[in-house]
Amino acid sequence: MTKSTPKIRGYLARDVFSGVLLYRKSNKLVYLVSLDYKNRKDKVAVGSKFSGTIYPNRSALSPDGKDFLYFAMGKGQGDLDKKFYCWTAICNPPKIKANLFMPHNTTYSGGGYFIDESNIYIAGGTKAELSLSKGIDKDKYFGRYKIIFDPAYNNGRWDSQKYGWIDIEKNKYGFATSWAKANKDHSITKKVKKNWIKSGEFSMHEYTITGKKEEALFEQTDNINWADIDNYGRLILCSGSILRIYENYRPVVSDKPKEFDLEELINGAA
């Protein structure tokens, strides 16, 4: 693995064999990419291109994989640009068309996650923002989901929704800053970087992957941008533009993974 400017952030659905990848091609250009791995027949498909900034730690995938909530900043909202320059939206990946749209006039509000199959938390929210929102009815429902603004659900924005991850460390404010997840033979530790502000939200976390004997299986120079364990117990990780899926439980160092180069896929779809 080599260091690369492109970065990938992934989201795996809790209840189905699918996921969504945010592929940051540059500081102002992001692609949505779908991942379907039902029956281990791994498929990726390039979806929408977004010109602007998507904040990965304020974004999340629904348990059934059908809805993707994201927090974004950019242009293209017409007259709203003059005051409401960022927004929370929900789309059906890999298309980024907003079925729910809630504008914000500050980055201090916005973004959120799926609390469960029936409730969504969105940070902040004022009467002005609600009056300009689309897709939310008078009872604050988006389809079957109740929209919750209660700050008790705030997770500190250190991480988006974390299916299967266990909090192992918290900061002085009580927000988790380190998490762990494991399969039969491997364990992933994810921790907030001390210098994450300088490197940006796509590089907010550092990952350590260990084997049964707690030996490190990758070096820091491997530049792992995102790692997780899917619903088959397989290790999935990303470095630069490359998505790797390790099918077997034997030590990662001797296992040849399945690879997808998202840069090549995007260029091929253009």
C-alpha positions as a printed NumPy array, in Angstrom:
array([[  0.   ,   0.   ,   0.   ],
       [  1.207,   3.501,  -0.79 ],
       [  0.262,   6.926,   0.442],
       [ -2.212,   8.637,  -1.847],
       [ -4.28 ,  11.834,  -1.942],
       [ -7.624,  10.084,  -2.643],
       [ -9.393,   8.778,   0.446],
       [-12.3  ,   6.411,   1.08 ],
       [-14.751,   6.346,   3.957],
       [-17.139,   3.421,   4.165],
       [-20.477,   2.663,   5.815],
       [-21.762,  -0.908,   6.148],
       [-25.475,  -1.579,   6.641],
       [-26.375,  -3.416,   9.838],
       [-29.061,  -5.766,   8.53 ],
       [-28.164,  -6.459,   4.89 ],
       [-25.094,  -7.253,   2.816],
       [-24.47 ,  -3.814,   1.392],
       [-22.68 ,  -0.568,   2.069],
       [-21.827,   2.881,   0.778],
       [-18.415,   4.367,   0.107],
       [-17.566,   8.059,  -0.001],
       [-14.643,   8.449,  -2.388],
       [-12.891,  11.796,  -1.978],
       [-11.13 ,  12.344,  -5.268],
       [-10.029,  15.836,  -4.203],
       [-10.837,  18.429,  -1.53 ],
       [-13.917,  19.549,  -3.456],
       [-14.986,  16.449,  -5.353],
       [-16.63 ,  13.373,  -3.793],
       [-18.267,  10.316,  -5.39 ],
       [-20.849,   7.972,  -3.898],
       [-20.062,   4.32 ,  -4.577],
       [-22.302,   1.405,  -3.621],
       [-21.011,  -1.923,  -2.317],
       [-23.131,  -5.07 ,  -2.669],
       [-21.601,  -8.218,  -1.186],
       [-24.597, -10.577,  -0.902],
       [-23.461, -14.234,  -1.128],
       [-19.9  , -12.857,  -1.173],
       [-20.365, -11.795,  -4.812],
       [-18.728,  -8.431,  -4.282],
       [-19.864,  -5.655,  -6.588],
       [-19.186,  -1.928,  -6.557],
       [-21.048,   0.667,  -8.621],
       [-20.183,   4.323,  -9.11 ],
       [-23.067,   6.68 ,  -8.396],
       [-23.349,  10.45 ,  -8.117],
       [-20.586,  13.024,  -8.185],
       [-20.76 ,  15.787,  -5.585],
       [-18.924,  19.095,  -5.971],
       [-18.321,  20.421,  -2.473],
       [-17.547,  18.974,   0.938],
       [-19.234,  16.011,   2.614],
       [-18.427,  15.501,   6.293],
       [-18.046,  11.734,   6.804],
       [-18.33 ,  11.816,  10.598],
       [-21.752,  13.418,  10.362],
       [-23.012,  10.899,   7.814],
       [-24.551,   7.456,   8.287],
       [-26.267,   4.549,   6.532],
       [-29.672,   3.168,   7.552],
       [-29.842,  -0.362,   9.007],
       [-31.435,  -1.656,   5.77 ],
       [-28.888,   0.123,   3.563],
       [-31.54 ,   2.03 ,   1.611],
       [-31.039,   5.536,   2.998],
       [-27.824,   7.519,   3.398],
       [-27.781,  10.592,   5.637],
       [-25.039,  13.114,   4.941],
       [-23.941,  16.598,   5.979],
       [-22.576,  18.75 ,   3.165],
       [-21.303,  22.212,   2.373],
       [-21.109,  23.747,  -1.07 ],
       [-23.074,  25.565,  -3.72 ],
       [-26.075,  24.767,  -5.85 ],
       [-28.902,  25.657,  -3.451],
       [-29.976,  28.844,  -5.267],
       [-31.018,  31.736,  -3.029],
       [-30.298,  29.653,   0.075],
       [-26.565,  30.072,  -0.613],
       [-26.731,  33.612,   0.751],
       [-27.398,  32.37 ,   4.276],
       [-27.832,  28.593,   4.403],
       [-24.599,  27.313,   2.882],
       [-24.593,  23.814,   4.391],
       [-27.249,  21.169,   4.804],
       [-28.302,  17.753,   6.048],
       [-29.82 ,  15.466,   3.439],
       [-30.936,  11.88 ,   2.947],
       [-30.587,  10.115,  -0.396],
       [-30.929,   6.618,  -1.848],
       [-27.339,   5.585,  -2.616],
       [-25.515,   5.559,  -4.865],
       [-27.566,   8.508,  -6.158],
       [-27.163,  11.693,  -4.127],
       [-30.535,  13.293,  -4.946],
       [-31.882,  14.695,  -1.666],
       [-35.189,  13.148,  -0.59 ],
       [-34.85 ,  14.996,   2.706],
       [-33.203,  18.418,   2.639],
       [-32.586,  20.551,   5.721],
       [-30.481,  23.715,   5.256],
       [-28.257,  25.188,   7.985],
       [-26.652,  28.589,   8.393],
       [-23.782,  27.256,  10.475],
       [-21.67 ,  24.096,  10.658],
       [-22.407,  23.883,  14.39 ],
       [-25.677,  22.153,  13.544],
       [-26.448,  19.45 ,  11.032],
       [-25.566,  15.865,  10.312],
       [-26.647,  12.884,  12.369],
       [-27.313,   9.174,  12.298],
       [-30.001,   6.478,  12.36 ],
       [-30.829,   5.744,  15.98 ],
       [-32.719,   2.593,  14.951],
       [-35.199,   1.373,  12.328],
       [-37.703,   4.119,  13.202],
       [-35.756,   7.166,  14.419],
       [-33.143,   9.541,  13.022],
       [-31.095,  12.024,  15.024],
       [-30.196,  15.34 ,  13.348],
       [-27.954,  17.736,  15.282],
       [-29.352,  21.187,  16.079],
       [-32.166,  22.525,  13.98 ],
       [-34.122,  25.766,  14.346],
       [-37.623,  26.813,  13.341],
       [-36.131,  28.703,  10.39 ],
       [-34.296,  25.629,   9.209],
       [-37.371,  23.452,   9.614],
       [-39.52 ,  25.908,   7.675],
       [-37.126,  25.663,   4.714],
       [-36.759,  21.883,   4.907],
       [-38.13 ,  19.475,   2.331],
       [-39.188,  15.887,   2.972],
       [-40.041,  16.408,   6.648],
       [-43.768,  16.573,   7.464],
       [-45.469,  18.676,  10.156],
       [-45.037,  15.885,  12.705],
       [-41.288,  15.77 ,  11.968],
       [-41.394,  12.49 ,  10.095],
       [-39.392,  11.482,   7.027],
       [-41.261,   8.474,   5.688],
       [-41.379,   5.964,   8.546],
       [-38.581,   7.728,  10.429],
       [-39.233,  10.147,  13.269],
       [-36.733,  13.041,  13.207],
       [-35.205,  13.593,  16.663],
       [-33.361,  16.802,  17.598],
       [-32.771,  15.924,  21.259],
       [-29.094,  16.751,  22.095],
       [-29.04 ,  13.719,  24.375],
       [-28.322,  11.709,  21.212],
       [-25.29 ,  13.814,  20.295],
       [-22.219,  11.591,  19.912],
       [-19.662,  14.408,  19.892],
       [-19.245,  14.112,  16.085],
       [-16.08 ,  12.123,  16.604],
       [-17.654,   9.298,  14.661],
       [-20.751,   8.476,  12.666],
       [-23.037,   5.538,  13.452],
       [-21.029,   2.493,  14.456],
       [-22.775,  -0.852,  13.887],
       [-20.93 ,  -3.475,  15.916],
       [-18.227,  -1.168,  17.264],
       [-17.585,  -1.042,  21.013],
       [-16.504,   2.158,  22.784],
       [-13.187,   1.566,  24.566],
       [-12.051,   5.114,  25.381],
       [-13.79 ,   8.443,  26.046],
       [-12.678,  12.049,  26.384],
       [-13.352,  14.351,  29.34 ],
       [-16.755,  15.273,  27.895],
       [-17.881,  11.651,  27.842],
       [-17.713,  11.22 ,  24.06 ],
       [-16.085,   8.087,  22.66 ],
       [-12.731,   8.623,  20.953],
       [-11.655,   5.009,  20.454],
       [-13.552,   1.895,  19.34 ],
       [-12.926,  -1.806,  18.715],
       [-14.459,  -4.476,  16.497],
       [-13.347,  -8.066,  15.952],
       [-13.963, -11.211,  13.925],
       [-12.726, -14.746,  14.582],
       [ -9.054, -13.995,  13.96 ],
       [ -8.631, -10.224,  13.684],
       [ -9.316,  -7.151,  15.767],
       [ -9.63 ,  -3.549,  14.592],
       [ -8.998,  -0.58 ,  16.859],
       [-10.097,   2.817,  15.584],
       [ -8.902,   5.954,  17.352],
       [ -9.316,   9.695,  16.779],
       [ -6.043,  11.251,  15.623],
       [ -4.598,  14.073,  17.668],
       [ -3.929,  16.124,  14.526],
       [ -7.174,  15.289,  12.713],
       [ -8.025,  18.962,  12.14 ],
       [ -4.924,  19.405,   9.983],
       [ -5.497,  16.258,   7.942],
       [ -9.272,  16.68 ,   7.508],
       [-12.263,  14.554,   8.474],
       [-11.507,  11.813,   5.945],
       [ -8.267,  11.248,   7.883],
       [ -9.77 ,  11.732,  11.325],
       [ -9.11 ,   8.179,  12.539],
       [ -6.124,   5.885,  12.695],
       [ -6.604,   2.118,  12.5  ],
       [ -4.66 ,  -0.71 ,  14.12 ],
       [ -5.386,  -4.254,  12.922],
       [ -4.051,  -7.148,  14.969],
       [ -4.104, -10.941,  14.814],
       [ -4.843, -13.59 ,  17.442],
       [ -1.552, -12.951,  19.218],
       [ -2.184,  -9.203,  19.149],
       [  0.532,  -8.743,  16.574],
       [  0.137,  -5.731,  14.264],
       [ -0.71 ,  -6.874,  10.726],
       [ -0.14 ,  -3.567,   8.948],
       [  2.334,  -0.725,   9.32 ],
       [  1.347,   2.929,   9.776],
       [  2.907,   3.627,   6.39 ],
       [  0.175,   1.462,   4.828],
       [ -2.067,   4.53 ,   5.229],
       [ -5.331,   2.77 ,   6.014],
       [ -8.122,   5.359,   5.627],
       [-10.958,   3.084,   6.715],
       [-11.422,  -0.485,   7.958],
       [-14.381,  -2.566,   9.119],
       [-15.683,  -6.125,   9.382],
       [-18.665,  -7.023,   7.19 ],
       [-21.659,  -9.225,   7.999],
       [-19.767, -12.33 ,   6.845],
       [-16.943, -11.549,   9.271],
       [-14.579, -10.494,   6.5  ],
       [-11.988,  -7.76 ,   6.933],
       [-12.506,  -4.789,   4.613],
       [-10.052,  -1.933,   4.389],
       [ -9.185,   1.002,   2.158],
       [ -5.95 ,   2.772,   1.335],
       [ -5.798,   5.586,  -1.184],
       [ -8.14 ,   4.647,  -4.011],
       [ -8.024,   0.895,  -3.309],
       [-10.745,  -1.141,  -1.573],
       [ -9.554,  -4.54 ,  -0.3  ],
       [-11.721,  -7.414,   0.936],
       [-10.057, -10.306,   2.781],
       [-12.199, -13.401,   2.277],
       [-10.538, -15.87 ,   4.623],
       [ -9.756, -16.022,   8.321],
       [ -6.156, -17.069,   7.889],
       [ -3.534, -14.4  ,   8.688],
       [ -3.994, -11.338,   6.519],
       [ -0.334, -11.288,   5.554],
       [ -0.725, -14.591,   3.663],
       [ -4.166, -13.938,   2.225],
       [ -4.572, -12.398,  -1.222],
       [ -7.494,  -9.967,  -1.004],
       [-10.049,  -9.03 ,  -3.604],
       [ -9.251,  -5.518,  -4.83 ],
       [-11.217,  -2.687,  -6.418],
       [ -9.545,   0.511,  -7.627],
       [-12.235,   3.18 ,  -7.29 ],
       [-10.216,   5.671,  -9.312],
       [-10.21 ,   3.296, -12.284],
       [-13.924,   2.59 , -11.862],
       [-14.765,   6.3  , -11.781],
       [-12.626,   7.062, -14.808],
       [-14.267,   4.158, -16.632],
       [-17.743,   5.419, -15.79 ],
       [-16.995,   8.967, -16.935]])
